[in-house]
Amino acid sequence: MISAAWFDQIISLLAAILLLISFAMLSQRRILSLIELFAWQGAVLSASTAIVAYSANLHHLYYSAAITFALKVVALPWLLHRLIRRLNVRWDVETMINIPSTMLIGLALVVFAFNLAQPISQLATGAARHTIGIATATVLLSFLMMITRRKAVPQVIGFLAMENGLFFAATSATHGMPMVVELGIALDVLVGTFIFGIFFFQIRETFDSLDIRHMEKLKER
Amino acid sequence: MVEMLWLLGIPLAGGILQALAGQHRYAAELGVGLSFGTLLAAAALTVRVIADGPMLVFGEQFFIDPFNVFLVALTAFVAFTTAVFSRPYMRIEEHHGRLSTGRLRLYYSMYQLFTFTMLIGLTTNNMGILWVAMEAATLTTVLLVSLYRTPESLEAAWKYFILCGVGIAQALFGTILLYFAAERTLGTGGNALLWTHLDQSKVLLEPTVLSLAFVFLLIGYGTKVGLAPLHNWLPDAHAEGPTPVSAVLSGLLLNVALYAVVRCKVLTDGALGNHFAGNLMMGFGLLSVVVGTFSLSRQIDIKRMFAYSSIEHMGIITFAFGMGGPVASFAALLHMTMHSLTKSAIFFAVGHAAQKSGTQIMENIRGLIRTNPTVGWGLALGTFAILGMPPFGVFTSEFLILTTAMHEHSWSTPILLISLGIAFAAIFGKIQPIVFGETTLPRLPHPPAILPVFVHLAMVLVLGVYIPPALAEWYRQAARFIG
């Protein structure tokens, strides 16, 4: 018989891996590796959801784990790969702030996230005590990634990673949102990625590049 | 029940139909017809709710009370008049070669789906679905903002997408926290996110979690309301998108986002038992009023200027909801109505003016009263109305908000009054030469679709002079639900 404490240990371990992946994404310079890391993040997320489903005996979380796997490990990375191939760009990730400084800011964000999550963690039971802080940190780190990247594709991956962090918060703190809501969120994410894809083509067609720096015309005068 | 089915079914089916039907000649007329059907369904639903009181539909998944049915009616009405306006407007754009038929197809299809997402957001009882609908509303409009595919419009759409996406992600985190708090009192499962259940047991919700949740929800939905300092996407999206899209974004989407904030505020107030949520909303509201007005005078693009005016007005409404109480909530609801009607009327008039002069730069639009008297008068009267001149309805609602503010939070009155004064000077100073200045341009070759402008303004005028007792009672009921 596997005890509940053992499951908590596993969930905590997965949470730690999630945080490590977030940092790896923050420091990653190659876009293809970034997509790979994003897929790994999805896999960890899916695994943790499945474990929560097993330990709490909640059937709807199995579906949720399956959807996460299909969407975030298979569909989205595949879509992104395809986009990159069709756009024929395999550039390095360009950052606004150099990567060591970004990592330091990231560290500060993690401390901040744990403080922010303190009042919620106190109310939580089991593994959720540790994981809420980590989920918040993942969200903030993805946010940091979004605002420090110059090109459109890494920004979008940051956006999707942020959604992963939120999803992790939902499963670890509350055993998952109701099924309708989760389906709705998954649909929104999928449609959103398609629209991002359409955008990439429109942007490149118009600016001959996917560099966001070209898009600084609309400023207050 | 049947009304709900029609209300949500028509725009959803319409959107799919418009997408599948392809590039046919009567797409615009079909759009008007669909919006009219939605309006009829909304009217029927309104009559039902006013007569029978709040109701739960489809196994508690949808909840209609006087507060949201009022917004449903407003949304369906403005969506219909905008469809009427966009028929000739988009046809001329196509004629000018700014849009291809393929893009028009996208426009007509997305317009219906956009209406659908707003109506879902308004009527749903599930706080999670509310979030899904808000995100879907962004997704349906983002391709409309970039419809012209100019570098500026693409930039605006990208900014809109990223900023609102990040903002709405905060709201999702807020919703998760809300669910976390609700789960402890309502148990796991679908019911814990139903607003009616949350409302019943709101005093039992954990206050610390709820206050944190509200902060995230306010930031998230507040981004979509255009509250400063999260408003950066709004002027760009309004200025660069086609005019009918600016009209519905400004007149409707901002309202729906604010509706979401108010629903969350009701829960937070109940759980905390203090004025925390209200104070936050008042602060953000005032800041938006100030930022909005002080940006007005620097604008050179006419649609951009009115976008900042929307930020200012949403600030006023948020401030009024933040104050709370029957009078302030009543005034906020009235101001929501007035702002929607007036601002969309202004955008209609501005659309014609800009189309005629071929520019949105205010210096190059002159003498509308000569070249096209109806558009000129429409813009002039709309401007008077939005600036809060009596006897228009905006005056009534602003007056109510100001007097309540004077009673309850007297420190805020000077800020509001000075801002309103500056807004007046800035907008009037810029619109006056546009309407009455000298021009060498010939008269407009095609007749403008100006009827919606005057219908809206007439309603604003009538409501400014006389609010029918039935309508007042309706607003009062809605205000009671908000508390």
XYZ file of C-alpha atoms in Angstrom:
704
model
C 0.000 0.000 0.000
C 1.366 3.318 -1.018
C 0.743 5.959 1.589
C -0.604 9.451 1.045
C 2.660 10.918 2.292
C 4.469 9.133 -0.491
C 2.209 10.745 -3.077
C 2.838 14.114 -1.494
C 6.559 13.469 -1.861
C 6.164 12.670 -5.544
C 4.038 15.763 -6.174
C 6.586 17.925 -4.402
C 9.341 16.399 -6.496
C 7.431 17.101 -9.703
C 6.788 20.653 -8.524
C 10.508 21.120 -7.994
C 11.196 19.778 -11.491
C 8.628 22.214 -12.872
C 10.425 25.102 -11.223
C 13.767 23.886 -12.569
C 12.313 23.690 -16.085
C 11.064 27.259 -15.717
C 14.585 28.386 -14.894
C 15.968 26.336 -17.764
C 13.541 28.053 -20.120
C 14.620 31.401 -18.785
C 18.256 30.632 -19.563
C 17.684 28.867 -22.876
C 19.176 30.556 -25.938
C 17.996 28.196 -28.679
C 14.433 28.299 -29.765
C 14.116 24.599 -30.600
C 15.366 23.654 -27.150
C 12.888 26.101 -25.715
C 10.034 24.257 -27.381
C 11.454 20.973 -26.099
C 11.533 22.360 -22.561
C 7.971 23.534 -22.975
C 6.936 20.009 -23.966
C 8.750 18.628 -20.882
C 6.927 21.100 -18.718
C 3.661 19.825 -20.165
C 4.704 16.245 -19.486
C 5.523 16.981 -15.842
C 2.224 18.782 -15.503
C 0.309 15.907 -17.006
C 2.100 13.419 -14.733
C 1.382 15.428 -11.599
C -2.281 15.755 -12.586
C -2.515 11.997 -13.092
C -0.903 11.352 -9.672
C -3.310 13.744 -7.968
C -6.135 11.962 -9.784
C -4.932 8.583 -8.506
C -4.242 9.636 -4.940
C -7.476 11.592 -4.492
C -9.447 9.126 -6.610
C -10.904 11.849 -8.822
C -11.866 10.548 -12.232
C -12.275 13.844 -13.995
C -8.611 14.619 -13.339
C -7.593 11.649 -15.498
C -9.330 13.277 -18.443
C -7.700 16.518 -17.537
C -4.278 14.810 -17.491
C -5.011 13.256 -20.860
C -6.060 16.604 -22.336
C -2.936 18.237 -20.937
C -0.788 15.543 -22.476
C -2.481 15.728 -25.859
C -2.459 19.515 -25.950
C 0.785 20.509 -24.303
C 3.107 17.628 -25.026
C 1.915 16.668 -28.495
C -0.232 19.294 -30.231
C 1.285 22.629 -29.221
C 4.978 21.663 -29.565
C 4.154 20.074 -32.905
C 2.351 23.234 -34.026
C 5.245 25.396 -32.886
C 7.795 23.169 -34.628
C 5.787 23.324 -37.803
C 5.496 27.074 -37.576
C 9.234 27.452 -37.128
C 9.906 25.213 -40.081
C 7.414 27.023 -42.297
C 8.669 30.420 -41.228
C 12.147 29.038 -41.852
C 13.710 30.751 -38.882
C 15.865 28.982 -36.348
C 17.384 31.973 -34.709
C 18.724 32.225 -31.223
C 16.580 33.772 -28.553
C 17.390 37.443 -28.127
C 16.906 38.967 -24.726
C 16.484 42.524 -23.519
C 18.439 41.889 -20.329
C 21.392 39.488 -20.342
C 20.676 36.009 -19.087
C 22.620 36.025 -15.775
C 20.730 39.146 -14.670
C 17.453 37.572 -15.730
C 18.270 34.558 -13.564
C 18.950 36.793 -10.588
C 15.657 38.609 -11.075
C 14.057 35.168 -11.362
C 15.467 34.185 -7.980
C 14.012 37.299 -6.406
C 10.670 36.500 -8.035
C 10.638 33.026 -6.498
C 11.150 34.473 -3.027
C 8.394 36.979 -3.730
C 6.074 34.245 -4.997
C 6.543 32.174 -1.840
C 5.724 35.168 0.296
C 2.667 35.924 -1.800
C 1.432 32.362 -1.517
C 2.064 32.190 2.238
C -1.510 32.932 3.389
C -2.946 30.391 0.942
C -0.386 27.708 1.746
C -1.295 27.913 5.406
C -4.838 26.888 4.601
C -3.844 24.076 2.311
C -3.255 20.483 3.280
C -0.703 17.918 2.166
C 1.523 18.582 -0.798
C -0.403 21.725 -1.705
C 1.392 23.497 1.155
C 4.579 23.550 -0.898
C 3.238 23.481 -4.418
C 1.143 26.657 -4.405
C 4.249 28.752 -3.913
C 6.015 26.897 -6.714
C 3.051 27.324 -9.047
C 2.993 31.053 -8.368
C 6.744 31.197 -8.977
C 6.322 29.379 -12.310
C 3.698 31.893 -13.380
C 5.904 34.830 -12.464
C 8.998 33.333 -14.132
C 7.083 32.786 -17.378
C 5.860 36.326 -17.127
C 9.465 37.476 -16.767
C 10.378 35.438 -19.813
C 7.652 37.091 -21.820
C 8.704 40.608 -21.052
C 12.435 40.073 -21.533
C 12.260 38.430 -24.970
C 12.556 40.386 -28.177
C 11.134 37.969 -30.714
C 7.545 36.924 -31.103
C 7.924 33.124 -30.778
C 9.710 33.073 -27.381
C 7.143 35.562 -26.099
C 4.375 33.187 -27.043
C 6.145 30.235 -25.438
C 6.405 32.341 -22.297
C 2.686 32.949 -22.526
C 1.934 29.241 -22.853
C 4.305 28.409 -20.001
C 2.441 30.873 -17.839
C -0.749 28.995 -18.607
C 1.037 25.793 -17.523
C 1.909 27.399 -14.206
C -1.703 28.435 -13.675
C -2.877 24.961 -14.506
C -0.450 23.503 -12.004
C -1.796 25.893 -9.385
C -5.307 24.686 -10.169
C -4.528 20.978 -9.871
C -2.251 21.189 -6.874
C -4.272 23.618 -4.793
C -7.819 22.632 -5.650
C -7.718 19.205 -7.306
C -8.540 20.761 -10.636
C -11.232 23.094 -11.820
C -14.651 21.715 -12.824
C -14.545 19.811 -16.111
C -16.516 22.358 -18.180
C -14.118 25.091 -17.180
C -11.069 23.000 -17.971
C -12.439 22.123 -21.399
C -13.156 25.780 -22.038
C -9.658 26.803 -21.002
C -8.123 24.115 -23.212
C -10.191 25.324 -26.159
C -9.135 28.923 -25.565
C -5.468 27.935 -25.407
C -5.704 25.942 -28.617
C -7.544 28.684 -30.531
C -5.135 31.227 -29.070
C -2.138 29.296 -30.384
C -3.692 29.116 -33.836
C -4.236 32.849 -33.810
C -0.642 33.359 -32.683
C 0.397 31.270 -35.660
C -1.669 33.389 -38.049
C -0.114 36.438 -36.464
C 3.432 35.200 -37.027
C 2.766 35.030 -40.738
C 1.055 38.397 -40.837
C 3.847 40.028 -38.868
C 6.562 38.534 -41.010
C 4.757 39.418 -44.196
C 4.455 43.019 -43.088
C 7.764 43.611 -41.312
C 9.976 40.975 -42.974
C 10.980 39.827 -39.506
C 9.507 38.555 -36.293
C 11.345 41.075 -34.187
C 9.018 42.961 -31.892
C 11.325 45.990 -32.058
C 9.818 46.858 -35.413
C 6.507 47.306 -33.724
C 7.133 50.458 -31.796
C 5.310 52.950 -33.931
C 2.262 53.356 -31.753
C 3.696 55.406 -28.979
C 2.331 58.374 -27.161
C 3.645 61.553 -28.627
C -35.512 28.896 -21.311
C -36.505 29.165 -24.959
C -35.345 32.768 -25.015
C -31.932 31.744 -23.715
C -31.634 29.131 -26.415
C -32.345 31.711 -29.118
C -30.213 34.371 -27.477
C -27.106 32.205 -27.509
C -28.016 30.047 -30.497
C -28.516 32.803 -33.074
C -25.107 34.467 -32.783
C -23.277 31.125 -32.505
C -25.042 29.609 -35.505
C -24.732 32.959 -37.289
C -20.992 33.072 -36.822
C -20.556 29.584 -38.210
C -22.989 30.289 -41.045
C -21.186 33.492 -42.032
C -17.891 31.635 -42.037
C -19.188 28.751 -44.129
C -21.431 30.698 -46.495
C -18.406 32.264 -48.083
C -18.160 35.510 -49.936
C -21.704 36.212 -50.945
C -23.314 39.556 -51.664
C -25.753 39.603 -48.814
C -23.353 38.872 -45.964
C -23.971 42.319 -44.483
C -27.745 41.984 -44.668
C -27.509 38.529 -43.145
C -25.431 40.007 -40.322
C -28.073 42.665 -39.659
C -30.788 40.006 -39.660
C -28.899 37.792 -37.223
C -28.222 40.685 -34.875
C -31.891 41.628 -35.060
C -32.858 38.085 -34.108
C -30.499 38.253 -31.141
C -32.049 41.563 -30.144
C -35.549 40.070 -30.236
C -34.445 37.141 -28.072
C -32.813 39.561 -25.635
C -35.996 41.635 -25.490
C -38.111 38.548 -24.782
C -35.695 37.461 -22.068
C -35.749 40.924 -20.525
C -39.539 40.944 -20.380
C -39.477 37.531 -18.709
C -36.918 38.489 -16.072
C -38.590 41.801 -15.284
C -41.906 40.035 -14.810
C -40.750 36.871 -13.012
C -37.573 37.957 -11.272
C -34.171 36.225 -11.401
C -34.053 32.788 -12.934
C -31.717 29.847 -13.310
C -31.619 28.095 -16.663
C -30.171 24.776 -17.905
C -29.475 23.139 -14.566
C -28.127 26.268 -12.876
C -25.512 26.817 -15.582
C -27.012 30.165 -16.545
C -28.278 32.783 -14.173
C -30.260 35.838 -15.199
C -31.065 38.656 -12.813
C -31.989 42.306 -13.460
C -28.304 43.281 -13.368
C -27.109 41.096 -16.216
C -30.309 41.135 -18.229
C -29.909 44.884 -18.432
C -26.459 44.408 -19.936
C -27.758 41.637 -22.208
C -30.383 43.998 -23.594
C -27.845 46.801 -24.028
C -25.336 44.471 -25.688
C -27.883 43.040 -28.108
C -29.169 46.520 -28.962
C -25.789 48.121 -29.648
C -24.635 44.998 -31.509
C -27.687 45.373 -33.745
C -27.251 49.096 -34.452
C -23.544 48.533 -35.098
C -24.445 45.845 -37.610
C -26.800 48.327 -39.286
C -24.031 50.921 -39.349
C -21.362 48.557 -40.591
C -23.346 47.448 -43.635
C -22.748 50.601 -45.729
C -19.514 51.445 -43.904
C -17.765 48.188 -44.686
C -19.099 48.271 -48.238
C -17.415 51.622 -48.805
C -14.209 50.313 -47.252
C -14.323 47.457 -49.705
C -15.013 49.901 -52.513
C -11.972 51.958 -51.477
C -9.935 48.780 -51.724
C -8.954 48.711 -48.063
C -10.581 45.332 -47.509
C -10.948 42.250 -49.641
C -14.082 40.106 -49.653
C -12.226 37.374 -47.796
C -11.492 39.707 -44.918
C -15.091 40.895 -44.900
C -16.150 37.303 -44.486
C -13.832 37.028 -41.498
C -15.285 40.246 -40.153
C -18.934 39.218 -40.426
C -18.269 35.801 -38.959
C -16.173 37.063 -36.046
C -18.662 39.817 -35.321
C -21.369 37.244 -34.590
C -19.033 35.065 -32.523
C -17.899 38.117 -30.576
C -21.537 38.872 -29.703
C -21.911 35.241 -28.683
C -18.923 35.316 -26.312
C -20.139 38.508 -24.675
C -23.624 37.088 -24.149
C -22.185 33.864 -22.692
C -20.005 35.899 -20.346
C -22.976 37.934 -19.199
C -25.428 35.115 -18.666
C -23.242 32.318 -17.318
C -23.535 31.403 -13.672
C -20.112 29.773 -13.610
C -17.168 32.000 -12.724
C -14.874 29.716 -14.705
C -16.988 29.948 -17.845
C -17.056 33.704 -17.355
C -13.277 33.625 -17.632
C -13.398 31.385 -20.709
C -15.886 33.752 -22.355
C -13.753 36.819 -21.608
C -10.705 35.162 -23.139
C -12.773 34.038 -26.126
C -13.966 37.625 -26.592
C -10.323 38.678 -26.918
C -9.634 35.875 -29.360
C -12.562 36.782 -31.618
C -11.692 40.478 -31.756
C -7.933 40.263 -32.112
C -8.097 39.372 -35.802
C -10.647 42.149 -36.309
C -8.250 44.739 -34.914
C -5.636 43.683 -37.480
C -8.221 43.495 -40.275
C -6.517 46.175 -42.398
C -3.116 44.423 -42.096
C -1.254 47.707 -41.927
C 1.925 47.692 -39.799
C 0.170 49.837 -37.204
C -2.910 47.645 -36.998
C -0.766 44.520 -36.631
C 1.175 46.155 -33.855
C -2.036 47.198 -32.143
C -3.483 43.703 -32.422
C -0.299 42.086 -31.100
C -0.255 44.447 -28.154
C -3.946 43.801 -27.520
C -3.424 40.057 -27.655
C -0.354 39.921 -25.425
C -1.481 42.473 -22.841
C -5.021 41.170 -22.543
C -3.715 37.606 -22.581
C -1.381 38.308 -19.680
C -4.078 40.273 -17.907
C -6.662 37.578 -18.313
C -4.151 34.998 -17.051
C -4.100 36.934 -13.773
C -7.879 36.646 -13.706
C -7.572 32.881 -14.155
C -5.279 32.759 -11.142
C -7.877 34.795 -9.254
C -10.582 32.345 -10.319
C -8.441 29.416 -9.123
C -8.010 31.105 -5.751
C -11.744 31.749 -5.609
C -12.369 28.087 -6.299
C -9.798 27.166 -3.658
C -11.725 29.207 -1.097
C -15.121 27.961 -2.291
C -14.109 24.314 -2.230
C -13.703 24.421 1.537
C -17.296 25.503 2.102
C -19.149 24.210 -0.944
C -17.234 20.986 -1.533
C -15.484 19.814 -4.686
C -17.179 19.650 -8.013
C -18.946 21.889 -10.471
C -21.145 23.728 -7.979
C -18.307 25.465 -6.167
C -17.808 27.932 -9.000
C -21.480 28.731 -9.549
C -22.045 32.344 -8.666
C -25.450 31.783 -7.056
C -23.967 29.179 -4.681
C -20.991 31.388 -3.921
C -23.304 34.302 -3.271
C -25.366 32.309 -0.789
C -22.385 31.194 1.237
C -20.143 34.201 0.691
C -19.863 35.029 4.381
C -18.224 31.652 4.954
C -15.503 32.115 2.348
C -11.984 32.475 3.714
C -11.314 36.266 3.799
C -7.522 36.247 3.220
C -7.808 34.028 0.156
C -10.733 36.013 -1.184
C -8.945 39.340 -0.822
C -5.953 37.942 -2.693
C -8.279 36.449 -5.317
C -10.027 39.766 -5.783
C -6.738 41.588 -6.364
C -5.886 39.148 -9.158
C -9.402 39.257 -10.604
C -9.439 43.049 -10.555
C -6.066 43.269 -12.282
C -7.082 40.617 -14.807
C -10.521 41.832 -15.795
C -9.410 45.422 -15.150
C -6.935 45.073 -18.010
C -9.888 44.421 -20.282
C -11.887 47.272 -18.767
C -8.960 49.513 -19.678
C -8.244 50.639 -16.137
C -5.016 52.604 -15.765
C -2.166 51.622 -15.540
C -3.192 48.547 -17.562
C -4.820 50.500 -20.353
C -2.004 50.625 -22.926
C -3.627 48.272 -25.400
C -6.920 50.139 -25.542
C -6.137 53.308 -27.526
C -4.137 51.342 -30.094
C -6.783 48.681 -30.593
C -9.540 51.281 -30.875
C -7.657 53.515 -33.256
C -6.331 50.879 -35.645
C -9.288 48.529 -35.947
C -12.218 49.171 -38.277
C -14.700 51.672 -36.828
C -17.567 49.223 -36.118
C -15.089 47.165 -34.091
C -14.014 50.263 -32.156
C -17.678 50.968 -31.449
C -18.412 47.521 -30.024
C -15.106 47.278 -28.164
C -15.692 50.596 -26.497
C -19.429 50.370 -26.057
C -19.801 46.722 -25.088
C -16.673 44.722 -24.305
C -15.492 47.162 -21.633
C -18.909 46.872 -19.981
C -18.788 43.087 -19.950
C -15.334 43.118 -18.353
C -16.531 45.568 -15.724
C -19.550 43.356 -15.119
C -17.150 40.520 -14.275
C -15.320 42.758 -11.795
C -18.578 43.774 -10.116
C -19.708 40.148 -9.753
C -16.415 39.378 -8.022
C -16.743 42.451 -5.841
C -20.126 41.292 -4.519
C -18.542 38.015 -3.352
C -15.488 39.703 -1.866
C -17.594 42.234 0.024
C -19.656 39.434 1.505
C -16.622 37.440 2.594
C -14.564 40.300 3.978
C -17.336 42.392 5.437
C -15.354 45.569 4.849
C -14.792 48.061 2.058
C -11.553 46.562 0.737
C -12.808 45.681 -2.764
C -14.665 48.962 -3.082
C -11.602 50.967 -2.072
C -9.437 49.204 -4.621
C -11.986 49.863 -7.342
C -12.281 53.503 -6.338
C -8.519 53.907 -6.485
C -8.157 52.275 -9.902
C -11.204 54.180 -11.145
C -9.891 57.576 -10.099
C -6.457 56.836 -11.536
C -8.071 55.905 -14.863
C -10.121 59.100 -14.876
C -6.982 61.171 -14.323
C -4.802 59.269 -16.809
C -7.590 59.265 -19.399
C -8.282 62.975 -19.224
C -4.670 64.087 -19.121
C -3.924 62.037 -22.228
C -6.812 63.564 -24.181
C -5.184 66.845 -25.131
C -2.075 65.189 -26.556
C -3.946 63.126 -29.129
C -3.886 63.878 -32.823
C -5.851 60.843 -33.980
C -9.596 61.255 -33.496
C -10.385 57.611 -32.691
C -7.456 57.482 -30.282
C -8.794 60.525 -28.489
C -12.218 58.980 -28.017
C -10.541 55.772 -26.858
C -8.936 57.762 -24.036
C -12.337 59.235 -23.323
C -13.595 55.646 -22.901
C -10.837 55.005 -20.345
C -11.974 58.096 -18.478
C -15.619 57.029 -18.466
C -14.870 53.442 -17.475
C -12.867 54.973 -14.638
C -15.891 56.971 -13.530
C -18.134 53.898 -13.630
C -15.597 51.760 -11.749
C -15.297 54.501 -9.153
C -19.076 54.617 -8.747
C -19.355 50.827 -8.361
C -16.493 51.054 -5.880
C -18.424 53.536 -3.731
C -21.326 51.107 -3.662
C -24.705 51.771 -2.128
C -28.026 52.051 -3.952
C -27.526 55.549 -5.405
C -23.970 55.075 -6.631
C -24.733 51.677 -8.160
C -27.836 53.103 -9.805
C -25.765 55.946 -11.234
C -23.055 53.549 -12.378
C -25.575 51.396 -14.254
C -27.117 54.489 -15.822
C -23.690 55.764 -16.810
C -22.834 52.401 -18.331
C -25.930 52.651 -20.541
C -25.294 56.262 -21.456
C -21.638 55.712 -22.217
C -22.348 52.689 -24.422
C -24.992 54.472 -26.450
C -23.120 57.760 -26.762
C -19.676 56.376 -27.434
C -20.871 53.993 -30.127
C -22.846 56.854 -31.737
C -19.675 58.983 -31.710
C -17.648 56.206 -33.285
C -20.277 55.834 -36.036
C -20.055 59.549 -36.813
C -16.256 59.539 -36.559
C -16.144 56.558 -38.914
C -18.017 58.463 -41.600
C -15.959 61.588 -41.063
C -12.690 59.675 -41.292
C -13.876 57.734 -44.307
C -14.771 60.919 -46.109
C -11.513 62.735 -45.361
C -9.460 59.574 -45.818
C -7.652 60.213 -42.543
C -8.084 59.905 -38.803
C -5.723 62.794 -38.084
C -7.859 65.527 -36.587
C -5.996 68.422 -38.243
C -6.999 67.133 -41.650
C -10.692 66.719 -40.921
C -12.398 70.071 -41.145
C -15.781 71.653 -41.695
C -18.002 68.619 -41.434
C -21.043 70.807 -41.040
C -20.554 72.029 -44.646
C -19.452 68.853 -46.353
C -21.883 66.640 -44.569
C -24.319 68.282 -42.172
C -25.809 65.094 -40.749
C -22.428 63.598 -39.864
C -21.317 66.973 -38.533
C -24.329 67.358 -36.285
C -24.090 63.754 -35.201
C -20.499 64.249 -34.102
C -21.223 67.618 -32.478
C -24.221 66.350 -30.518
C -22.435 63.145 -29.580
C -19.510 65.175 -28.271
C -21.835 67.386 -26.243
C -23.474 64.289 -24.826
C -20.256 62.514 -23.860
C -18.906 65.662 -22.227
C -21.850 65.559 -19.865
C -23.790 68.565 -21.128
C -27.395 68.737 -19.981
C -29.976 67.685 -21.061
C -28.193 64.517 -22.214
C -28.304 61.460 -19.987
C -24.568 61.452 -19.292
C -25.136 64.619 -17.302
C -27.707 62.910 -15.081
C -25.495 59.953 -14.275
C -22.347 62.039 -13.772
C -24.297 64.421 -11.545
C -25.539 61.517 -9.409
C -22.048 60.079 -9.128
C -20.559 63.454 -8.206
C -23.137 64.237 -5.548
C -22.747 60.784 -3.997
C -18.989 61.213 -4.044
C -19.414 64.577 -2.325
C -21.442 62.973 0.454
C -19.355 59.895 1.020
C -15.844 60.614 -0.194
C -15.578 64.367 -0.452
C -11.821 64.240 -1.076
C -12.441 62.711 -4.495
C -14.807 65.410 -5.770
C -12.140 67.973 -6.758
C -10.204 65.304 -8.665
C -13.322 64.252 -10.559
C -14.470 67.816 -11.236
C -11.083 68.994 -12.473
C -10.772 65.932 -14.694
C -14.213 66.493 -16.188
C -13.329 70.124 -16.830
C -10.068 69.232 -18.533
C -11.802 66.573 -20.609
C -14.321 69.155 -21.698
C -11.677 71.648 -22.752
C -9.581 69.057 -24.555
C -12.337 67.309 -26.509
C -14.421 70.375 -27.267
C -11.378 72.331 -28.430
C -10.497 69.609 -30.884
C -13.951 68.753 -32.137
C -15.126 72.339 -32.665
C -12.913 73.044 -35.748
C -13.599 69.550 -37.078
C -17.286 70.288 -37.162
C -17.447 74.024 -37.773
C -14.083 74.822 -39.417
C -13.448 75.926 -42.996
C -13.019 73.296 -45.635
C -12.376 72.928 -49.316
C -13.460 69.337 -49.567
C -16.484 68.517 -51.704
C -19.622 66.996 -50.248
C -19.701 63.320 -49.451
C -20.549 61.361 -52.596
C -22.455 58.596 -50.812
C -25.184 58.928 -48.205
C -23.954 58.029 -44.728
C -25.652 55.420 -42.554
C -26.389 57.956 -39.918
C -29.642 56.646 -38.525
C -28.017 54.623 -35.683
C -26.177 57.756 -34.518
C -29.368 59.715 -34.067
C -31.308 56.799 -32.612
C -28.622 56.402 -29.940
C -28.400 60.120 -29.243
C -32.171 60.445 -29.074
C -32.265 57.696 -26.455
C -29.530 59.396 -24.464
C -31.429 62.671 -24.700
C -34.743 61.169 -23.647
C -33.173 59.315 -20.730
C -31.508 62.540 -19.669
C -34.820 64.315 -19.430
C -37.101 61.533 -18.329
C -36.346 58.046 -17.067
C -39.515 55.936 -17.318
C -40.521 54.620 -13.879
C -40.330 51.036 -15.128
C -36.745 51.530 -16.245
C -35.825 53.304 -13.025
C -37.310 50.434 -11.041
C -35.325 48.005 -13.150
C -32.083 49.865 -12.455
C -32.981 50.018 -8.769
C -33.512 46.261 -8.666
C -30.201 45.711 -10.397
C -28.485 48.122 -7.994
C -29.941 46.157 -5.087
C -28.353 42.979 -6.416
C -24.986 44.659 -6.511
C -25.365 46.118 -3.057
